[in-house]
Amino acid sequence: GAGVSQTPSNKVTEKGKYVELRCDPISGHTALYWYRQSLGQGPEFLIYFQGTGAADDSGLPNDRFFAVRPEGSVSTLKIQRTERGDSAVYLCASTKGTGGELFFGEGSRLTVL
Amino acid sequence: AQSVAQPEDQVNVAEGNPLTVKCTYSVSGNPYLFWYVQYPNRGLQFLLKYITGDNLVKGSYGFEAEFNKSQTSFHLKKPSALVSDSALYFCAVRDLRGNTGKLIFGQGTTLQVKP
């Protein structure tokens, strides 16, 4: 597609449930990033992929969070045993190399009840 | 550590007046600086960047930003504000550690342009 696509746009779940958020980057972009944006805050880095590998996962808050990019294109962010504090907008971005601006999707808004 | 600061939570300006949204940075090395805009319930849209070269950078929608090394600032400017410029603005700096290309964002500044 023309831009970064994220699904679902909205996800409401109950505390303790498992969720998956999907990101389809711009075609040909090898670098993919996940960010989390809480209300009133700037985006916070979670994880970076170069191709299929997670080159930097230093931003993942704990081991309930995991992300994959098995074929070097689509990525899935997985959250186990969700907590109310996980409620946020999860943003995905991609870029060709690591030298320029990031192109962001519109985000997936996660609400944990 | 790499960081950016946006000292104003909100900036109010009348339509037609010039606007400035402030950003200061802290990096060890040459800074790569970016501005993004976010409209309600939307993702971030890239406005402009400074990598090297002229200190005055021109971007989308008539915005520009001035890189000032001595003041470690990268303020966003526009000569004449529009009501449609009302949005949330983020300054960001590239994290130079590890060559990941990841950006570190400020807290954001809400720009309110009144008719």
JSON list of C-alpha atoms in Angstrom, two decimals:
[
{"chain": "A", "resi": 1, "resn": "GLY", "atom": "CA", "xyz": [0.00, 0.00, 0.00]},
{"chain": "A", "resi": 2, "resn": "ALA", "atom": "CA", "xyz": [0.91, 3.63, -0.14]},
{"chain": "A", "resi": 3, "resn": "GLY", "atom": "CA", "xyz": [1.42, 4.05, 3.58]},
{"chain": "A", "resi": 4, "resn": "VAL", "atom": "CA", "xyz": [1.96, 2.13, 6.78]},
{"chain": "A", "resi": 5, "resn": "SER", "atom": "CA", "xyz": [-1.16, 0.18, 7.62]},
{"chain": "A", "resi": 6, "resn": "GLN", "atom": "CA", "xyz": [-2.08, -0.85, 11.16]},
{"chain": "A", "resi": 7, "resn": "THR", "atom": "CA", "xyz": [-4.89, -3.13, 12.30]},
{"chain": "A", "resi": 8, "resn": "PRO", "atom": "CA", "xyz": [-7.04, -3.07, 14.25]},
{"chain": "A", "resi": 9, "resn": "SER", "atom": "CA", "xyz": [-7.53, 0.66, 14.61]},
{"chain": "A", "resi": 10, "resn": "ASN", "atom": "CA", "xyz": [-9.25, 0.07, 17.92]},
{"chain": "A", "resi": 11, "resn": "LYS", "atom": "CA", "xyz": [-9.09, -2.85, 20.29]},
{"chain": "A", "resi": 12, "resn": "VAL", "atom": "CA", "xyz": [-10.95, -3.18, 23.58]},
{"chain": "A", "resi": 13, "resn": "THR", "atom": "CA", "xyz": [-10.04, -6.13, 25.75]},
{"chain": "A", "resi": 14, "resn": "GLU", "atom": "CA", "xyz": [-10.31, -7.30, 29.30]},
{"chain": "A", "resi": 15, "resn": "LYS", "atom": "CA", "xyz": [-7.52, -7.42, 31.81]},
{"chain": "A", "resi": 16, "resn": "GLY", "atom": "CA", "xyz": [-5.56, -10.65, 31.50]},
{"chain": "A", "resi": 17, "resn": "LYS", "atom": "CA", "xyz": [-6.36, -11.28, 27.84]},
{"chain": "A", "resi": 18, "resn": "TYR", "atom": "CA", "xyz": [-3.90, -11.68, 24.97]},
{"chain": "A", "resi": 19, "resn": "VAL", "atom": "CA", "xyz": [-3.82, -9.20, 22.07]},
{"chain": "A", "resi": 20, "resn": "GLU", "atom": "CA", "xyz": [-2.07, -8.94, 18.74]},
{"chain": "A", "resi": 21, "resn": "LEU", "atom": "CA", "xyz": [-1.54, -5.74, 16.81]},
{"chain": "A", "resi": 22, "resn": "ARG", "atom": "CA", "xyz": [-0.50, -5.86, 13.19]},
{"chain": "A", "resi": 23, "resn": "CYS", "atom": "CA", "xyz": [1.66, -3.53, 11.12]},
{"chain": "A", "resi": 24, "resn": "ASP", "atom": "CA", "xyz": [2.08, -3.61, 7.36]},
{"chain": "A", "resi": 25, "resn": "PRO", "atom": "CA", "xyz": [4.96, -1.27, 6.44]},
{"chain": "A", "resi": 26, "resn": "ILE", "atom": "CA", "xyz": [5.56, 0.61, 3.24]},
{"chain": "A", "resi": 27, "resn": "SER", "atom": "CA", "xyz": [6.74, -1.77, 0.53]},
{"chain": "A", "resi": 28, "resn": "GLY", "atom": "CA", "xyz": [10.52, -1.97, 0.38]},
{"chain": "A", "resi": 29, "resn": "HIS", "atom": "CA", "xyz": [11.11, -0.50, 3.82]},
{"chain": "A", "resi": 30, "resn": "THR", "atom": "CA", "xyz": [13.52, -2.74, 5.67]},
{"chain": "A", "resi": 31, "resn": "ALA", "atom": "CA", "xyz": [13.44, -0.90, 8.99]},
{"chain": "A", "resi": 32, "resn": "LEU", "atom": "CA", "xyz": [10.34, -1.16, 11.18]},
{"chain": "A", "resi": 33, "resn": "TYR", "atom": "CA", "xyz": [9.67, 0.41, 14.57]},
{"chain": "A", "resi": 34, "resn": "TRP", "atom": "CA", "xyz": [7.00, 0.06, 17.23]},
{"chain": "A", "resi": 35, "resn": "TYR", "atom": "CA", "xyz": [6.21, 2.93, 19.56]},
{"chain": "A", "resi": 36, "resn": "ARG", "atom": "CA", "xyz": [3.71, 3.38, 22.35]},
{"chain": "A", "resi": 37, "resn": "GLN", "atom": "CA", "xyz": [1.95, 6.68, 22.97]},
{"chain": "A", "resi": 38, "resn": "SER", "atom": "CA", "xyz": [0.10, 7.22, 26.22]},
{"chain": "A", "resi": 39, "resn": "LEU", "atom": "CA", "xyz": [-2.40, 10.04, 26.61]},
{"chain": "A", "resi": 40, "resn": "GLY", "atom": "CA", "xyz": [-0.68, 13.41, 26.71]},
{"chain": "A", "resi": 41, "resn": "GLN", "atom": "CA", "xyz": [2.75, 11.94, 26.06]},
{"chain": "A", "resi": 42, "resn": "GLY", "atom": "CA", "xyz": [5.15, 11.69, 23.18]},
{"chain": "A", "resi": 43, "resn": "PRO", "atom": "CA", "xyz": [5.71, 8.35, 21.46]},
{"chain": "A", "resi": 44, "resn": "GLU", "atom": "CA", "xyz": [8.04, 6.00, 23.34]},
{"chain": "A", "resi": 45, "resn": "PHE", "atom": "CA", "xyz": [10.21, 3.53, 21.51]},
{"chain": "A", "resi": 46, "resn": "LEU", "atom": "CA", "xyz": [9.48, -0.16, 21.98]},
{"chain": "A", "resi": 47, "resn": "ILE", "atom": "CA", "xyz": [11.35, -2.22, 19.40]},
{"chain": "A", "resi": 48, "resn": "TYR", "atom": "CA", "xyz": [13.20, -1.94, 16.10]},
{"chain": "A", "resi": 49, "resn": "PHE", "atom": "CA", "xyz": [13.48, -4.52, 13.32]},
{"chain": "A", "resi": 50, "resn": "GLN", "atom": "CA", "xyz": [15.98, -4.53, 10.50]},
{"chain": "A", "resi": 51, "resn": "GLY", "atom": "CA", "xyz": [14.66, -7.16, 8.14]},
{"chain": "A", "resi": 52, "resn": "THR", "atom": "CA", "xyz": [13.45, -10.14, 10.10]},
{"chain": "A", "resi": 53, "resn": "GLY", "atom": "CA", "xyz": [15.51, -9.62, 13.22]},
{"chain": "A", "resi": 54, "resn": "ALA", "atom": "CA", "xyz": [14.76, -7.52, 16.26]},
{"chain": "A", "resi": 55, "resn": "ALA", "atom": "CA", "xyz": [17.88, -5.37, 16.31]},
{"chain": "A", "resi": 56, "resn": "ASP", "atom": "CA", "xyz": [16.87, -3.36, 19.37]},
{"chain": "A", "resi": 57, "resn": "ASP", "atom": "CA", "xyz": [14.16, -4.39, 21.82]},
{"chain": "A", "resi": 58, "resn": "SER", "atom": "CA", "xyz": [15.38, -2.21, 24.65]},
{"chain": "A", "resi": 59, "resn": "GLY", "atom": "CA", "xyz": [12.09, -0.34, 24.88]},
{"chain": "A", "resi": 60, "resn": "LEU", "atom": "CA", "xyz": [9.85, -3.32, 25.59]},
{"chain": "A", "resi": 61, "resn": "PRO", "atom": "CA", "xyz": [8.57, -2.71, 29.14]},
{"chain": "A", "resi": 62, "resn": "ASN", "atom": "CA", "xyz": [8.56, -6.34, 30.28]},
{"chain": "A", "resi": 63, "resn": "ASP", "atom": "CA", "xyz": [8.37, -9.91, 29.04]},
{"chain": "A", "resi": 64, "resn": "ARG", "atom": "CA", "xyz": [4.63, -9.70, 28.42]},
{"chain": "A", "resi": 65, "resn": "PHE", "atom": "CA", "xyz": [5.47, -7.77, 25.27]},
{"chain": "A", "resi": 66, "resn": "PHE", "atom": "CA", "xyz": [6.86, -9.50, 22.22]},
{"chain": "A", "resi": 67, "resn": "ALA", "atom": "CA", "xyz": [7.06, -8.68, 18.51]},
{"chain": "A", "resi": 68, "resn": "VAL", "atom": "CA", "xyz": [7.86, -10.66, 15.39]},
{"chain": "A", "resi": 69, "resn": "ARG", "atom": "CA", "xyz": [8.54, -9.94, 11.75]},
{"chain": "A", "resi": 70, "resn": "PRO", "atom": "CA", "xyz": [8.99, -13.41, 10.26]},
{"chain": "A", "resi": 71, "resn": "GLU", "atom": "CA", "xyz": [9.31, -12.50, 6.57]},
{"chain": "A", "resi": 72, "resn": "GLY", "atom": "CA", "xyz": [10.81, -9.07, 6.91]},
{"chain": "A", "resi": 73, "resn": "SER", "atom": "CA", "xyz": [7.61, -7.24, 6.03]},
{"chain": "A", "resi": 74, "resn": "VAL", "atom": "CA", "xyz": [4.50, -7.46, 8.23]},
{"chain": "A", "resi": 75, "resn": "SER", "atom": "CA", "xyz": [5.11, -7.26, 11.96]},
{"chain": "A", "resi": 76, "resn": "THR", "atom": "CA", "xyz": [2.92, -8.30, 14.87]},
{"chain": "A", "resi": 77, "resn": "LEU", "atom": "CA", "xyz": [3.16, -6.88, 18.37]},
{"chain": "A", "resi": 78, "resn": "LYS", "atom": "CA", "xyz": [1.92, -9.35, 20.94]},
{"chain": "A", "resi": 79, "resn": "ILE", "atom": "CA", "xyz": [0.89, -8.52, 24.47]},
{"chain": "A", "resi": 80, "resn": "GLN", "atom": "CA", "xyz": [0.18, -11.27, 26.97]},
{"chain": "A", "resi": 81, "resn": "ARG", "atom": "CA", "xyz": [-1.84, -10.98, 30.17]},
{"chain": "A", "resi": 82, "resn": "THR", "atom": "CA", "xyz": [-2.82, -7.41, 29.41]},
{"chain": "A", "resi": 83, "resn": "GLU", "atom": "CA", "xyz": [-3.01, -4.89, 32.22]},
{"chain": "A", "resi": 84, "resn": "ARG", "atom": "CA", "xyz": [-4.92, -1.62, 32.43]},
{"chain": "A", "resi": 85, "resn": "GLY", "atom": "CA", "xyz": [-1.62, 0.24, 32.22]},
{"chain": "A", "resi": 86, "resn": "ASP", "atom": "CA", "xyz": [-1.09, -1.18, 28.75]},
{"chain": "A", "resi": 87, "resn": "SER", "atom": "CA", "xyz": [-3.88, 1.05, 27.45]},
{"chain": "A", "resi": 88, "resn": "ALA", "atom": "CA", "xyz": [-2.31, 3.36, 24.86]},
{"chain": "A", "resi": 89, "resn": "VAL", "atom": "CA", "xyz": [-1.99, 3.97, 21.16]},
{"chain": "A", "resi": 90, "resn": "TYR", "atom": "CA", "xyz": [0.56, 1.65, 19.57]},
{"chain": "A", "resi": 91, "resn": "LEU", "atom": "CA", "xyz": [2.25, 3.22, 16.59]},
{"chain": "A", "resi": 92, "resn": "CYS", "atom": "CA", "xyz": [4.20, 1.48, 13.88]},
{"chain": "A", "resi": 93, "resn": "ALA", "atom": "CA", "xyz": [6.69, 3.22, 11.60]},
{"chain": "A", "resi": 94, "resn": "SER", "atom": "CA", "xyz": [8.92, 2.17, 8.75]},
{"chain": "A", "resi": 95, "resn": "THR", "atom": "CA", "xyz": [11.76, 3.58, 6.70]},
{"chain": "A", "resi": 96, "resn": "LYS", "atom": "CA", "xyz": [14.16, 2.42, 4.00]},
{"chain": "A", "resi": 97, "resn": "GLY", "atom": "CA", "xyz": [17.41, 2.58, 5.91]},
{"chain": "A", "resi": 98, "resn": "THR", "atom": "CA", "xyz": [18.21, 4.22, 9.20]},
{"chain": "A", "resi": 99, "resn": "GLY", "atom": "CA", "xyz": [19.13, 7.59, 7.81]},
{"chain": "A", "resi": 100, "resn": "GLY", "atom": "CA", "xyz": [15.93, 9.52, 7.36]},
{"chain": "A", "resi": 101, "resn": "GLU", "atom": "CA", "xyz": [12.50, 10.23, 8.66]},
{"chain": "A", "resi": 102, "resn": "LEU", "atom": "CA", "xyz": [10.15, 7.53, 9.88]},
{"chain": "A", "resi": 103, "resn": "PHE", "atom": "CA", "xyz": [6.78, 7.04, 8.23]},
{"chain": "A", "resi": 104, "resn": "PHE", "atom": "CA", "xyz": [4.05, 6.32, 10.75]},
{"chain": "A", "resi": 105, "resn": "GLY", "atom": "CA", "xyz": [0.79, 4.46, 10.56]},
{"chain": "A", "resi": 106, "resn": "GLU", "atom": "CA", "xyz": [-2.35, 5.78, 12.19]},
{"chain": "A", "resi": 107, "resn": "GLY", "atom": "CA", "xyz": [-1.94, 3.57, 15.20]},
{"chain": "A", "resi": 108, "resn": "SER", "atom": "CA", "xyz": [-3.87, 0.92, 17.07]},
{"chain": "A", "resi": 109, "resn": "ARG", "atom": "CA", "xyz": [-5.70, 2.21, 20.13]},
{"chain": "A", "resi": 110, "resn": "LEU", "atom": "CA", "xyz": [-5.70, -0.44, 22.84]},
{"chain": "A", "resi": 111, "resn": "THR", "atom": "CA", "xyz": [-8.05, -0.16, 25.78]},
{"chain": "A", "resi": 112, "resn": "VAL", "atom": "CA", "xyz": [-7.76, -2.66, 28.60]},
{"chain": "A", "resi": 113, "resn": "LEU", "atom": "CA", "xyz": [-10.80, -2.74, 30.87]},
{"chain": "B", "resi": 1, "resn": "ALA", "atom": "CA", "xyz": [21.95, 10.74, 26.71]},
{"chain": "B", "resi": 2, "resn": "GLN", "atom": "CA", "xyz": [19.98, 11.93, 23.71]},
{"chain": "B", "resi": 3, "resn": "SER", "atom": "CA", "xyz": [16.86, 13.91, 24.46]},
{"chain": "B", "resi": 4, "resn": "VAL", "atom": "CA", "xyz": [14.63, 16.74, 23.35]},
{"chain": "B", "resi": 5, "resn": "ALA", "atom": "CA", "xyz": [12.56, 19.12, 25.43]},
{"chain": "B", "resi": 6, "resn": "GLN", "atom": "CA", "xyz": [9.48, 21.03, 24.43]},
{"chain": "B", "resi": 7, "resn": "PRO", "atom": "CA", "xyz": [9.05, 23.61, 27.17]},
{"chain": "B", "resi": 8, "resn": "GLU", "atom": "CA", "xyz": [5.51, 24.65, 26.28]},
{"chain": "B", "resi": 9, "resn": "ASP", "atom": "CA", "xyz": [2.53, 22.35, 26.69]},
{"chain": "B", "resi": 10, "resn": "GLN", "atom": "CA", "xyz": [0.40, 24.68, 24.62]},
{"chain": "B", "resi": 11, "resn": "VAL", "atom": "CA", "xyz": [0.89, 27.62, 22.29]},
{"chain": "B", "resi": 12, "resn": "ASN", "atom": "CA", "xyz": [-1.98, 29.93, 21.40]},
{"chain": "B", "resi": 13, "resn": "VAL", "atom": "CA", "xyz": [-1.82, 32.22, 18.41]},
{"chain": "B", "resi": 14, "resn": "ALA", "atom": "CA", "xyz": [-4.30, 34.20, 16.34]},
{"chain": "B", "resi": 15, "resn": "GLU", "atom": "CA", "xyz": [-4.84, 33.27, 12.73]},
{"chain": "B", "resi": 16, "resn": "GLY", "atom": "CA", "xyz": [-2.55, 35.24, 10.44]},
{"chain": "B", "resi": 17, "resn": "ASN", "atom": "CA", "xyz": [0.07, 35.84, 13.14]},
{"chain": "B", "resi": 18, "resn": "PRO", "atom": "CA", "xyz": [3.48, 34.17, 13.13]},
{"chain": "B", "resi": 19, "resn": "LEU", "atom": "CA", "xyz": [3.89, 31.10, 15.28]},
{"chain": "B", "resi": 20, "resn": "THR", "atom": "CA", "xyz": [6.82, 29.50, 17.04]},
{"chain": "B", "resi": 21, "resn": "VAL", "atom": "CA", "xyz": [6.90, 26.11, 18.75]},
{"chain": "B", "resi": 22, "resn": "LYS", "atom": "CA", "xyz": [10.05, 25.63, 20.80]},
{"chain": "B", "resi": 23, "resn": "CYS", "atom": "CA", "xyz": [12.37, 22.64, 21.00]},
{"chain": "B", "resi": 24, "resn": "THR", "atom": "CA", "xyz": [15.76, 22.20, 22.61]},
{"chain": "B", "resi": 25, "resn": "TYR", "atom": "CA", "xyz": [17.93, 19.14, 22.30]},
{"chain": "B", "resi": 26, "resn": "SER", "atom": "CA", "xyz": [20.73, 17.33, 24.05]},
{"chain": "B", "resi": 27, "resn": "VAL", "atom": "CA", "xyz": [22.95, 14.97, 22.08]},
{"chain": "B", "resi": 28, "resn": "SER", "atom": "CA", "xyz": [26.50, 13.72, 22.13]},
{"chain": "B", "resi": 29, "resn": "GLY", "atom": "CA", "xyz": [27.53, 14.31, 18.55]},
{"chain": "B", "resi": 30, "resn": "ASN", "atom": "CA", "xyz": [25.93, 15.96, 15.56]},
{"chain": "B", "resi": 31, "resn": "PRO", "atom": "CA", "xyz": [22.16, 16.16, 15.95]},
{"chain": "B", "resi": 32, "resn": "TYR", "atom": "CA", "xyz": [19.62, 14.84, 13.49]},
{"chain": "B", "resi": 33, "resn": "LEU", "atom": "CA", "xyz": [16.40, 16.69, 14.29]},
{"chain": "B", "resi": 34, "resn": "PHE", "atom": "CA", "xyz": [12.82, 16.23, 13.16]},
{"chain": "B", "resi": 35, "resn": "TRP", "atom": "CA", "xyz": [9.39, 17.79, 13.53]},
{"chain": "B", "resi": 36, "resn": "TYR", "atom": "CA", "xyz": [6.16, 15.84, 13.27]},
{"chain": "B", "resi": 37, "resn": "VAL", "atom": "CA", "xyz": [2.51, 16.90, 13.50]},
{"chain": "B", "resi": 38, "resn": "GLN", "atom": "CA", "xyz": [-0.34, 14.80, 14.86]},
{"chain": "B", "resi": 39, "resn": "TYR", "atom": "CA", "xyz": [-3.99, 15.56, 14.20]},
{"chain": "B", "resi": 40, "resn": "PRO", "atom": "CA", "xyz": [-6.65, 14.05, 16.51]},
{"chain": "B", "resi": 41, "resn": "ASN", "atom": "CA", "xyz": [-6.89, 10.26, 16.24]},
{"chain": "B", "resi": 42, "resn": "ARG", "atom": "CA", "xyz": [-4.26, 10.18, 13.51]},
{"chain": "B", "resi": 43, "resn": "GLY", "atom": "CA", "xyz": [-0.68, 9.04, 13.23]},
{"chain": "B", "resi": 44, "resn": "LEU", "atom": "CA", "xyz": [2.34, 11.29, 13.09]},
{"chain": "B", "resi": 45, "resn": "GLN", "atom": "CA", "xyz": [3.02, 13.18, 9.88]},
{"chain": "B", "resi": 46, "resn": "PHE", "atom": "CA", "xyz": [6.55, 14.24, 9.01]},
{"chain": "B", "resi": 47, "resn": "LEU", "atom": "CA", "xyz": [7.05, 18.00, 8.58]},
{"chain": "B", "resi": 48, "resn": "LEU", "atom": "CA", "xyz": [10.77, 18.57, 8.20]},
{"chain": "B", "resi": 49, "resn": "LYS", "atom": "CA", "xyz": [14.23, 17.50, 9.29]},
{"chain": "B", "resi": 50, "resn": "TYR", "atom": "CA", "xyz": [17.71, 18.87, 9.85]},
{"chain": "B", "resi": 51, "resn": "ILE", "atom": "CA", "xyz": [20.62, 16.60, 9.05]},
{"chain": "B", "resi": 52, "resn": "THR", "atom": "CA", "xyz": [23.30, 18.99, 7.86]},
{"chain": "B", "resi": 53, "resn": "GLY", "atom": "CA", "xyz": [23.65, 22.13, 5.77]},
{"chain": "B", "resi": 54, "resn": "ASP", "atom": "CA", "xyz": [21.58, 25.29, 6.01]},
{"chain": "B", "resi": 55, "resn": "ASN", "atom": "CA", "xyz": [20.39, 26.16, 9.47]},
{"chain": "B", "resi": 56, "resn": "LEU", "atom": "CA", "xyz": [16.98, 27.18, 8.14]},
{"chain": "B", "resi": 57, "resn": "VAL", "atom": "CA", "xyz": [15.05, 24.14, 7.00]},
{"chain": "B", "resi": 58, "resn": "LYS", "atom": "CA", "xyz": [11.83, 24.40, 5.01]},
{"chain": "B", "resi": 59, "resn": "GLY", "atom": "CA", "xyz": [9.16, 21.75, 5.23]},
{"chain": "B", "resi": 60, "resn": "SER", "atom": "CA", "xyz": [5.58, 20.88, 4.49]},
{"chain": "B", "resi": 61, "resn": "TYR", "atom": "CA", "xyz": [2.56, 23.21, 4.80]},
{"chain": "B", "resi": 62, "resn": "GLY", "atom": "CA", "xyz": [4.70, 26.35, 4.95]},
{"chain": "B", "resi": 63, "resn": "PHE", "atom": "CA", "xyz": [6.53, 25.34, 8.12]},
{"chain": "B", "resi": 64, "resn": "GLU", "atom": "CA", "xyz": [10.21, 25.96, 8.67]},
{"chain": "B", "resi": 65, "resn": "ALA", "atom": "CA", "xyz": [12.63, 25.38, 11.50]},
{"chain": "B", "resi": 66, "resn": "GLU", "atom": "CA", "xyz": [15.84, 27.04, 12.52]},
{"chain": "B", "resi": 67, "resn": "PHE", "atom": "CA", "xyz": [18.73, 24.97, 13.82]},
{"chain": "B", "resi": 68, "resn": "ASN", "atom": "CA", "xyz": [20.80, 26.90, 16.36]},
{"chain": "B", "resi": 69, "resn": "LYS", "atom": "CA", "xyz": [23.84, 24.99, 17.54]},
{"chain": "B", "resi": 70, "resn": "SER", "atom": "CA", "xyz": [24.94, 27.48, 20.18]},
{"chain": "B", "resi": 71, "resn": "GLN", "atom": "CA", "xyz": [21.52, 27.46, 21.81]},
{"chain": "B", "resi": 72, "resn": "THR", "atom": "CA", "xyz": [20.92, 23.75, 21.08]},
{"chain": "B", "resi": 73, "resn": "SER", "atom": "CA", "xyz": [17.51, 24.65, 19.72]},
{"chain": "B", "resi": 74, "resn": "PHE", "atom": "CA", "xyz": [15.38, 23.67, 16.75]},
{"chain": "B", "resi": 75, "resn": "HIS", "atom": "CA", "xyz": [12.29, 25.86, 16.92]},
{"chain": "B", "resi": 76, "resn": "LEU", "atom": "CA", "xyz": [9.42, 25.33, 14.49]},
{"chain": "B", "resi": 77, "resn": "LYS", "atom": "CA", "xyz": [8.07, 28.45, 12.81]},
{"chain": "B", "resi": 78, "resn": "LYS", "atom": "CA", "xyz": [5.46, 29.63, 10.37]},
{"chain": "B", "resi": 79, "resn": "PRO", "atom": "CA", "xyz": [5.05, 33.22, 9.19]},
{"chain": "B", "resi": 80, "resn": "SER", "atom": "CA", "xyz": [1.25, 33.19, 9.13]},
{"chain": "B", "resi": 81, "resn": "ALA", "atom": "CA", "xyz": [-0.77, 30.67, 11.13]},
{"chain": "B", "resi": 82, "resn": "LEU", "atom": "CA", "xyz": [-3.92, 28.99, 9.87]},
{"chain": "B", "resi": 83, "resn": "VAL", "atom": "CA", "xyz": [-6.76, 27.60, 11.97]},
{"chain": "B", "resi": 84, "resn": "SER", "atom": "CA", "xyz": [-6.08, 24.27, 10.28]},
{"chain": "B", "resi": 85, "resn": "ASP", "atom": "CA", "xyz": [-2.57, 24.26, 11.80]},
{"chain": "B", "resi": 86, "resn": "SER", "atom": "CA", "xyz": [-4.14, 23.51, 15.17]},
{"chain": "B", "resi": 87, "resn": "ALA", "atom": "CA", "xyz": [-2.71, 20.16, 16.19]},
{"chain": "B", "resi": 88, "resn": "LEU", "atom": "CA", "xyz": [-0.14, 18.45, 18.39]},
{"chain": "B", "resi": 89, "resn": "TYR", "atom": "CA", "xyz": [3.49, 18.98, 17.39]},
{"chain": "B", "resi": 90, "resn": "PHE", "atom": "CA", "xyz": [6.42, 16.77, 18.30]},
{"chain": "B", "resi": 91, "resn": "CYS", "atom": "CA", "xyz": [10.12, 17.46, 18.08]},
{"chain": "B", "resi": 92, "resn": "ALA", "atom": "CA", "xyz": [12.41, 14.43, 17.83]},
{"chain": "B", "resi": 93, "resn": "VAL", "atom": "CA", "xyz": [16.09, 13.63, 17.73]},
{"chain": "B", "resi": 94, "resn": "ARG", "atom": "CA", "xyz": [17.69, 10.57, 16.24]},
{"chain": "B", "resi": 95, "resn": "ASP", "atom": "CA", "xyz": [19.29, 8.30, 18.81]},
{"chain": "B", "resi": 96, "resn": "LEU", "atom": "CA", "xyz": [22.88, 8.02, 17.62]},
{"chain": "B", "resi": 97, "resn": "ARG", "atom": "CA", "xyz": [23.64, 4.95, 19.70]},
{"chain": "B", "resi": 98, "resn": "GLY", "atom": "CA", "xyz": [23.64, 1.64, 17.87]},
{"chain": "B", "resi": 99, "resn": "ASN", "atom": "CA", "xyz": [22.77, 2.96, 14.39]},
{"chain": "B", "resi": 100, "resn": "THR", "atom": "CA", "xyz": [19.12, 1.95, 14.73]},
{"chain": "B", "resi": 101, "resn": "GLY", "atom": "CA", "xyz": [17.69, 5.15, 13.32]},
{"chain": "B", "resi": 102, "resn": "LYS", "atom": "CA", "xyz": [15.13, 5.29, 16.11]},
{"chain": "B", "resi": 103, "resn": "LEU", "atom": "CA", "xyz": [13.79, 8.68, 17.12]},
{"chain": "B", "resi": 104, "resn": "ILE", "atom": "CA", "xyz": [13.43, 10.05, 20.62]},
{"chain": "B", "resi": 105, "resn": "PHE", "atom": "CA", "xyz": [10.40, 12.32, 20.93]},
{"chain": "B", "resi": 106, "resn": "GLY", "atom": "CA", "xyz": [9.57, 15.26, 23.10]},
{"chain": "B", "resi": 107, "resn": "GLN", "atom": "CA", "xyz": [6.37, 15.46, 25.12]},
{"chain": "B", "resi": 108, "resn": "GLY", "atom": "CA", "xyz": [4.59, 17.46, 22.47]},
{"chain": "B", "resi": 109, "resn": "THR", "atom": "CA", "xyz": [3.15, 20.96, 22.19]},
{"chain": "B", "resi": 110, "resn": "THR", "atom": "CA", "xyz": [-0.48, 21.64, 21.41]},
{"chain": "B", "resi": 111, "resn": "LEU", "atom": "CA", "xyz": [-0.86, 24.49, 18.95]},
{"chain": "B", "resi": 112, "resn": "GLN", "atom": "CA", "xyz": [-4.18, 26.30, 19.07]},
{"chain": "B", "resi": 113, "resn": "VAL", "atom": "CA", "xyz": [-4.82, 28.81, 16.29]},
{"chain": "B", "resi": 114, "resn": "LYS", "atom": "CA", "xyz": [-7.88, 30.97, 16.87]},
{"chain": "B", "resi": 115, "resn": "PRO", "atom": "CA", "xyz": [-9.80, 32.73, 14.11]}
]
